[in-house]
Amino acid sequence: MKLTNYELFQVPPRWLFLKLETDEGVVGWGEPVIEGRAATVKAAVMELMDYLIGKDPLQIEDHWNVLYRGGFYRGGPILMSALSGIDQALWDIKGKHLGVPVHQLLGGKVRESIKVYSWIGGDRPSDVGAAARAVVDQGFKAIKMNATDEMQYVDSYEKIDRVLENVAAIRDAVGPYIGIGIDFHGRVHKPMAKILAKELEVFRPMFIEEPVLPENNEALRDIANHTVIPIATGERMYSKWDFKDVLKDGYVDIIQPDLSHAGGITENKKILSMAEAFDVAAAPHCPLGPIALASCLQVDATCHNAFIQEQSLGIHYNQGSDLLDYVVDAHVFAYEDGYVKIPNQPGLGIDINEAHVRKMAEIGHNWKNPIWRHNDQSVAEW
């Protein structure tokens, strides 16, 4: 079997899909994208595919190494996201060719389903109590929200109090045992992150996420020493080598690699297994489309330390198009009592509605994250 052709589809709300074709008619789908840089990743995929056309798609590990190590300059969000989507599509082909789901090729399932959480509150969180109650009424057992909007290196306790008021509203609305993930989103710098982490303890959150920017991961030591709340990070880390130090240092409780950014299925299976050796849990990042989510679930199925999965249904970014719009059978991601079953169909376990993909690719998108500024007009972290 040989790879013969590929197509890329830039589809709303902010995704990029890859279709790989073979001379035996087996087709694989991947989702290579960086939110806000879809066109740049698209160009990187095209460069990498020059090597793959004509090759045997089943030799995934070798292809991964060539696409990664074959360039003197490697890693980072663009190249690794391009590699991620290609890797997902290769695994989809391999599973379909052999007639088994990807998780069987990774050693088989350790679980039949995994807990999922729902986003609430948007980029500038508001009305989170009512929003949390609504998703809990739908069956979710956990939610996640952005903690705050702009925050300076040292800022007002008024902003701290607003965060506490929001989380208190959620606790009042859903009770003491619903999981609450609080995403600092890298918006909070070390001085305020220490304060927030300490003040939030009373609400017993499920975790705080990206309490500082990943380039400042050394600050996790001080934050960990100030709080008992589990610390999660990893969505802006792109390989096993990026995760090496944060695992070795021991200040992270949950890693969150993104299967569309951190090397696809091949690399993330290794990253999660590395974390297991350090007694660190995994909650893969996935505010993306159905191919990315299906890839996550195939890896989650095989990793003992995966405990919850992000998913994008109803997320505030999905304006006009949503997670289930691009799959033939929406029940493949049916959420029941806060869990989703692991797909068992061959490959990634989903059927993409190609006609709808082509229709929406004609519309396309040019999604960019907003540029925020502080009151003094200096640029703020989004």
C-alpha positions as MATLAB code, in Angstrom:
seq = 'MKLTNYELFQVPPRWLFLKLETDEGVVGWGEPVIEGRAATVKAAVMELMDYLIGKDPLQIEDHWNVLYRGGFYRGGPILMSALSGIDQALWDIKGKHLGVPVHQLLGGKVRESIKVYSWIGGDRPSDVGAAARAVVDQGFKAIKMNATDEMQYVDSYEKIDRVLENVAAIRDAVGPYIGIGIDFHGRVHKPMAKILAKELEVFRPMFIEEPVLPENNEALRDIANHTVIPIATGERMYSKWDFKDVLKDGYVDIIQPDLSHAGGITENKKILSMAEAFDVAAAPHCPLGPIALASCLQVDATCHNAFIQEQSLGIHYNQGSDLLDYVVDAHVFAYEDGYVKIPNQPGLGIDINEAHVRKMAEIGHNWKNPIWRHNDQSVAEW';
ca = [
       0.000    0.000    0.000;
       1.262    3.480   -0.917;
       0.200    7.010   -0.118;
      -0.980    8.624   -3.336;
      -2.593   11.954   -2.509;
      -3.689   14.339    0.223;
      -6.091   17.243    0.673;
      -6.340   19.955    3.304;
      -9.588   21.595    4.388;
      -9.678   24.817    6.416;
     -13.129   24.640    7.996;
     -15.089   26.720   10.520;
     -14.973   27.502   13.315;
     -11.127   27.378   13.423;
      -9.969   23.934   12.319;
      -7.817   22.315    9.622;
      -8.531   18.769    8.431;
      -6.172   16.516    6.463;
      -7.306   13.650    4.211;
      -4.692   11.067    3.192;
      -5.423    8.691    0.302;
      -3.835    5.373   -0.639;
      -3.660    3.248   -3.788;
      -5.865    0.642   -2.069;
      -8.679    3.112   -1.420;
      -8.102    3.325    2.323;
      -8.442    6.921    3.531;
      -7.178    8.479    6.765;
      -8.125   11.748    8.464;
      -6.062   13.988   10.720;
      -6.414   17.391   12.348;
      -3.174   19.395   12.021;
      -3.828   22.868   13.349;
      -2.695   25.581   15.707;
      -5.566   27.797   16.703;
      -4.989   31.119   14.952;
      -2.242   29.773   12.656;
      -4.163   27.356   10.433;
      -2.696   28.664    7.169;
       0.851   28.431    8.522;
       0.370   24.828    9.667;
      -1.222   24.062    6.293;
       1.976   25.174    4.563;
       4.053   23.021    6.918;
       1.897   19.961    6.175;
       2.434   20.514    2.456;
       6.205   20.608    2.965;
       6.189   17.403    5.038;
       3.910   15.565    2.615;
       6.527   15.900   -0.140;
       8.398   13.127    1.655;
       5.414   10.856    2.307;
       3.767   10.570   -1.111;
       4.637    7.158   -2.505;
       5.568    5.725    0.892;
       3.964    2.829    2.800;
       1.566    4.459    5.316;
       1.928    1.558    7.770;
       5.506    2.460    8.751;
       4.315    5.123   11.186;
       7.212    5.145   13.645;
       9.777    5.535   10.877;
       7.753    8.278    9.177;
       7.429   10.110   12.498;
      11.177   10.017   13.022;
      11.976   11.152    9.490;
       9.499   14.035    9.645;
      10.840   15.081   13.067;
      14.562   14.305   12.822;
      14.876   14.920    9.097;
      14.898   18.666    9.667;
      17.858   20.319   11.383;
      15.401   22.765   13.008;
      12.593   20.893   14.702;
       9.861   21.076   17.323;
       7.657   24.010   18.197;
       3.954   24.576   17.626;
       3.885   24.760   13.810;
       6.062   21.808   12.830;
       4.740   19.573   15.600;
       1.113   20.386   14.790;
       1.722   19.549   11.138;
       3.347   16.280   12.174;
       0.491   15.588   14.613;
      -2.237   15.691   11.983;
      -0.235   13.540    9.586;
       0.399   11.015   12.351;
      -3.318   10.856   13.240;
      -4.224   10.187    9.607;
      -1.580    7.447    9.298;
      -2.968    5.672   12.363;
      -6.486    6.026   10.929;
      -5.305    4.315    7.737;
      -3.495    1.560    9.616;
      -6.492    0.752   11.796;
      -8.872    0.713    8.841;
      -6.463   -1.433    6.788;
      -6.245   -4.012    9.577;
      -9.910   -3.711   10.554;
      -9.291   -2.698   14.175;
      -9.512    0.496   16.254;
      -6.225    2.270   16.900;
      -6.328    1.394   20.594;
      -5.959   -2.286   19.686;
      -2.726   -1.449   17.872;
      -1.482    0.412   20.965;
      -1.946   -2.590   23.236;
      -5.682   -2.621   23.874;
      -8.035   -0.796   26.220;
      -7.589   -0.302   29.942;
     -11.026    1.371   30.110;
     -14.330    1.327   28.250;
     -15.081    5.036   28.727;
     -13.564    8.199   30.122;
     -14.955   11.181   31.993;
     -15.330   14.392   29.984;
     -15.782   17.990   31.055;
     -17.616   20.934   29.550;
     -16.412   24.503   29.119;
     -18.401   27.370   30.608;
     -18.045   31.129   30.912;
     -16.093   32.177   27.824;
     -12.884   34.193   27.724;
     -14.228   36.782   30.148;
     -16.075   34.572   32.602;
     -19.551   35.682   33.623;
     -22.826   34.028   34.641;
     -20.820   30.912   35.402;
     -23.127   29.661   38.136;
     -26.101   29.301   35.799;
     -23.893   27.926   33.021;
     -22.430   25.304   35.355;
     -25.872   24.249   36.527;
     -27.016   23.873   32.910;
     -24.198   21.514   31.897;
     -24.486   19.508   35.114;
     -28.182   19.089   34.313;
     -27.017   17.604   30.986;
     -25.080   14.963   32.911;
     -21.565   16.375   33.100;
     -19.693   15.700   36.327;
     -16.987   18.299   35.699;
     -16.650   21.754   34.150;
     -13.815   24.098   33.260;
     -13.694   27.879   33.133;
     -11.174   30.602   32.465;
     -10.222   32.079   35.806;
      -9.818   35.699   34.849;
      -9.380   38.204   32.079;
      -6.355   40.532   31.864;
      -4.104   40.507   34.893;
      -0.911   42.466   35.376;
       2.240   41.059   36.995;
       1.020   42.619   40.242;
      -2.626   43.551   40.153;
      -5.604   44.507   42.291;
      -7.196   42.223   44.855;
     -10.461   43.299   43.244;
      -9.630   40.941   40.375;
      -8.784   38.184   42.825;
     -12.150   38.695   44.499;
     -13.972   38.493   41.147;
     -12.405   35.087   40.497;
     -13.404   33.891   43.952;
     -16.957   35.170   43.456;
     -17.252   33.259   40.170;
     -16.017   29.995   41.649;
     -18.245   30.471   44.691;
     -21.217   30.912   42.347;
     -20.379   27.593   40.683;
     -20.083   25.787   44.011;
     -23.399   27.247   45.131;
     -25.027   26.147   41.865;
     -23.694   22.599   41.566;
     -22.769   21.536   45.078;
     -19.512   20.367   46.635;
     -18.562   17.399   44.464;
     -18.712   18.512   40.820;
     -15.182   18.868   39.458;
     -14.087   22.421   38.662;
     -11.085   23.034   36.460;
      -9.846   26.623   36.706;
      -7.767   27.681   33.717;
      -5.342   30.514   34.420;
      -4.582   30.349   30.663;
      -1.105   31.752   31.180;
      -2.777   35.121   31.825;
      -1.604   35.230   35.414;
       1.996   35.962   36.338;
       3.793   34.360   39.251;
       3.069   36.991   41.976;
      -0.702   36.869   41.456;
      -0.757   33.142   40.630;
       0.508   32.354   44.136;
      -2.256   34.451   45.674;
      -4.987   32.972   43.491;
      -3.882   29.396   44.054;
      -3.958   29.853   47.816;
      -7.293   31.674   47.888;
      -9.013   29.073   45.684;
      -8.248   26.150   47.980;
     -11.463   26.583   49.959;
     -13.481   25.633   46.848;
     -11.556   22.359   46.362;
     -11.034   22.652   42.589;
     -10.280   19.619   40.441;
      -7.144   21.457   39.226;
      -5.707   24.815   38.306;
      -4.441   24.903   34.729;
      -1.432   26.693   33.280;
      -0.984   28.872   36.374;
       1.987   30.481   34.625;
       3.162   30.606   31.033;
       5.017   27.443   29.983;
       8.180   29.461   29.382;
       8.070   30.205   33.115;
       7.562   26.607   34.270;
      10.289   27.018   36.893;
       7.749   29.143   38.815;
       5.579   26.049   39.304;
       7.854   25.152   42.220;
       6.827   28.211   44.217;
       3.152   27.830   43.309;
       3.165   24.143   44.262;
       4.674   25.078   47.600;
       1.800   27.521   48.214;
      -1.176   25.259   47.505;
      -2.562   21.735   47.747;
      -4.667   22.140   44.583;
      -3.469   19.813   41.776;
      -1.517   21.735   39.132;
      -2.106   21.001   35.437;
      -0.155   22.220   32.416;
       1.066   21.130   29.010;
      -1.119   22.396   26.168;
       1.758   24.579   24.915;
       4.401   21.869   25.193;
       5.110   19.978   22.007;
       7.146   16.814   22.567;
       8.380   14.293   25.119;
      11.474   16.452   25.460;
       9.372   19.464   26.461;
       7.706   17.396   29.179;
      10.941   15.878   30.471;
      11.939   18.642   32.875;
       8.457   19.381   34.191;
       8.028   15.707   35.089;
      11.504   15.410   36.560;
      11.057   18.528   38.711;
       7.916   17.093   40.268;
       5.734   20.200   40.542;
       2.983   19.137   38.138;
       0.158   16.758   39.039;
      -1.648   16.583   35.676;
      -0.198   16.881   32.173;
      -2.315   18.169   29.285;
      -0.588   17.489   25.971;
      -2.627   18.219   22.857;
      -2.761   15.413   20.277;
      -2.976   17.982   17.473;
       0.033   19.937   18.759;
       2.368   17.468   20.499;
       3.222   14.926   17.833;
      -0.042   13.066   17.391;
      -0.901    9.605   18.627;
       2.644    8.252   18.367;
       4.197   10.894   20.614;
       1.355   11.324   23.076;
       1.188    7.640   23.916;
       4.846    8.034   24.968;
       4.274   11.298   26.847;
       1.413    9.827   28.894;
       3.479    6.737   29.650;
       6.388    8.937   30.787;
       4.021   10.753   33.142;
       2.720    7.486   34.582;
       6.258    6.674   35.730;
       6.173    9.890   37.815;
       2.675    9.169   39.248;
       1.316   12.106   37.233;
      -2.210   12.048   35.793;
      -3.169   13.017   32.236;
      -6.040   15.100   30.885;
      -5.311   15.692   27.178;
      -6.046   19.171   25.860;
      -8.674   19.220   23.091;
     -10.776   22.332   22.442;
     -10.739   21.257   18.772;
     -12.664   19.163   16.270;
     -13.867   15.570   16.011;
     -10.666   14.082   14.562;
      -8.567   15.480   17.389;
     -11.061   14.203   19.961;
     -11.211   10.743   18.396;
      -7.405   10.609   18.465;
      -7.403   11.574   22.142;
      -9.893    8.850   23.010;
      -7.804    6.186   21.278;
      -4.802    7.128   23.423;
      -6.899    7.622   26.579;
      -8.172    4.094   26.122;
      -4.692    2.645   26.540;
      -3.182    4.851   29.268;
      -3.888    4.036   32.914;
      -3.163    7.592   34.088;
      -5.661    9.330   31.768;
      -8.541   10.395   34.014;
     -10.559   13.013   32.133;
     -10.819   14.322   28.578;
     -11.440   17.852   27.336;
     -13.936   18.216   24.486;
     -15.288   21.223   22.640;
     -19.037   20.662   22.301;
     -20.662   24.025   22.964;
     -17.395   25.822   23.678;
     -17.525   29.570   23.111;
     -15.119   29.348   20.134;
     -17.456   27.080   18.152;
     -19.589   29.807   16.618;
     -21.557   28.590   13.588;
     -20.032   25.104   13.512;
     -19.606   22.620   16.327;
     -17.944   19.330   17.163;
     -20.621   16.986   15.830;
     -21.317   18.795   12.554;
     -18.519   17.037   10.682;
     -19.212   13.403   11.651;
     -21.704   11.060    9.996;
     -22.893    9.565   13.279;
     -23.144   12.083   16.106;
     -23.749    9.260   18.577;
     -20.092    8.275   18.355;
     -19.461   10.980   20.955;
     -22.634   10.415   22.990;
     -22.011   11.671   26.533;
     -23.731    9.682   29.257;
     -23.505   10.529   32.961;
     -20.445   12.645   32.282;
     -18.568    9.930   30.356;
     -17.938    9.123   26.703;
     -17.374    5.589   25.430;
     -14.163    4.731   23.611;
     -14.911    4.368   19.863;
     -14.450    0.770   18.702;
     -14.793    1.128   14.935;
     -11.650    0.635   12.796;
      -9.073    3.403   12.736;
      -9.922    6.461   14.797;
     -13.447    5.132   15.147;
     -15.322    7.956   13.421;
     -16.723    8.570    9.930;
     -16.122   12.075    8.610;
     -18.921   13.684    6.598;
     -16.736   14.578    3.635;
     -19.495   16.329    1.728;
     -20.025   18.696    4.653;
     -16.274   19.192    5.052;
     -16.001   20.246    1.402;
     -18.988   22.553    1.693;
     -17.620   24.283    4.794;
     -14.098   24.497    3.361;
     -15.537   26.792    0.695;
     -16.473   29.137    3.543;
     -13.194   28.571    5.382;
     -12.036   30.711    8.274;
      -9.310   33.084    9.344;
      -9.745   32.706   13.104;
      -7.378   34.702   15.306;
      -7.355   35.035   19.050;
      -8.132   38.538   20.343;
      -5.389   40.992   21.254;
      -5.945   42.282   24.770;
      -4.375   45.340   26.395;
      -4.115   46.511   29.969;
      -5.383   49.947   31.019;
      -1.907   51.349   30.366;
      -2.159   49.937   26.809;
       0.621   47.392   27.275;
      -0.186   44.051   25.650;
      -1.885   41.539   27.962;
      -1.717   37.763   27.807;
      -4.787   36.212   26.238;
];
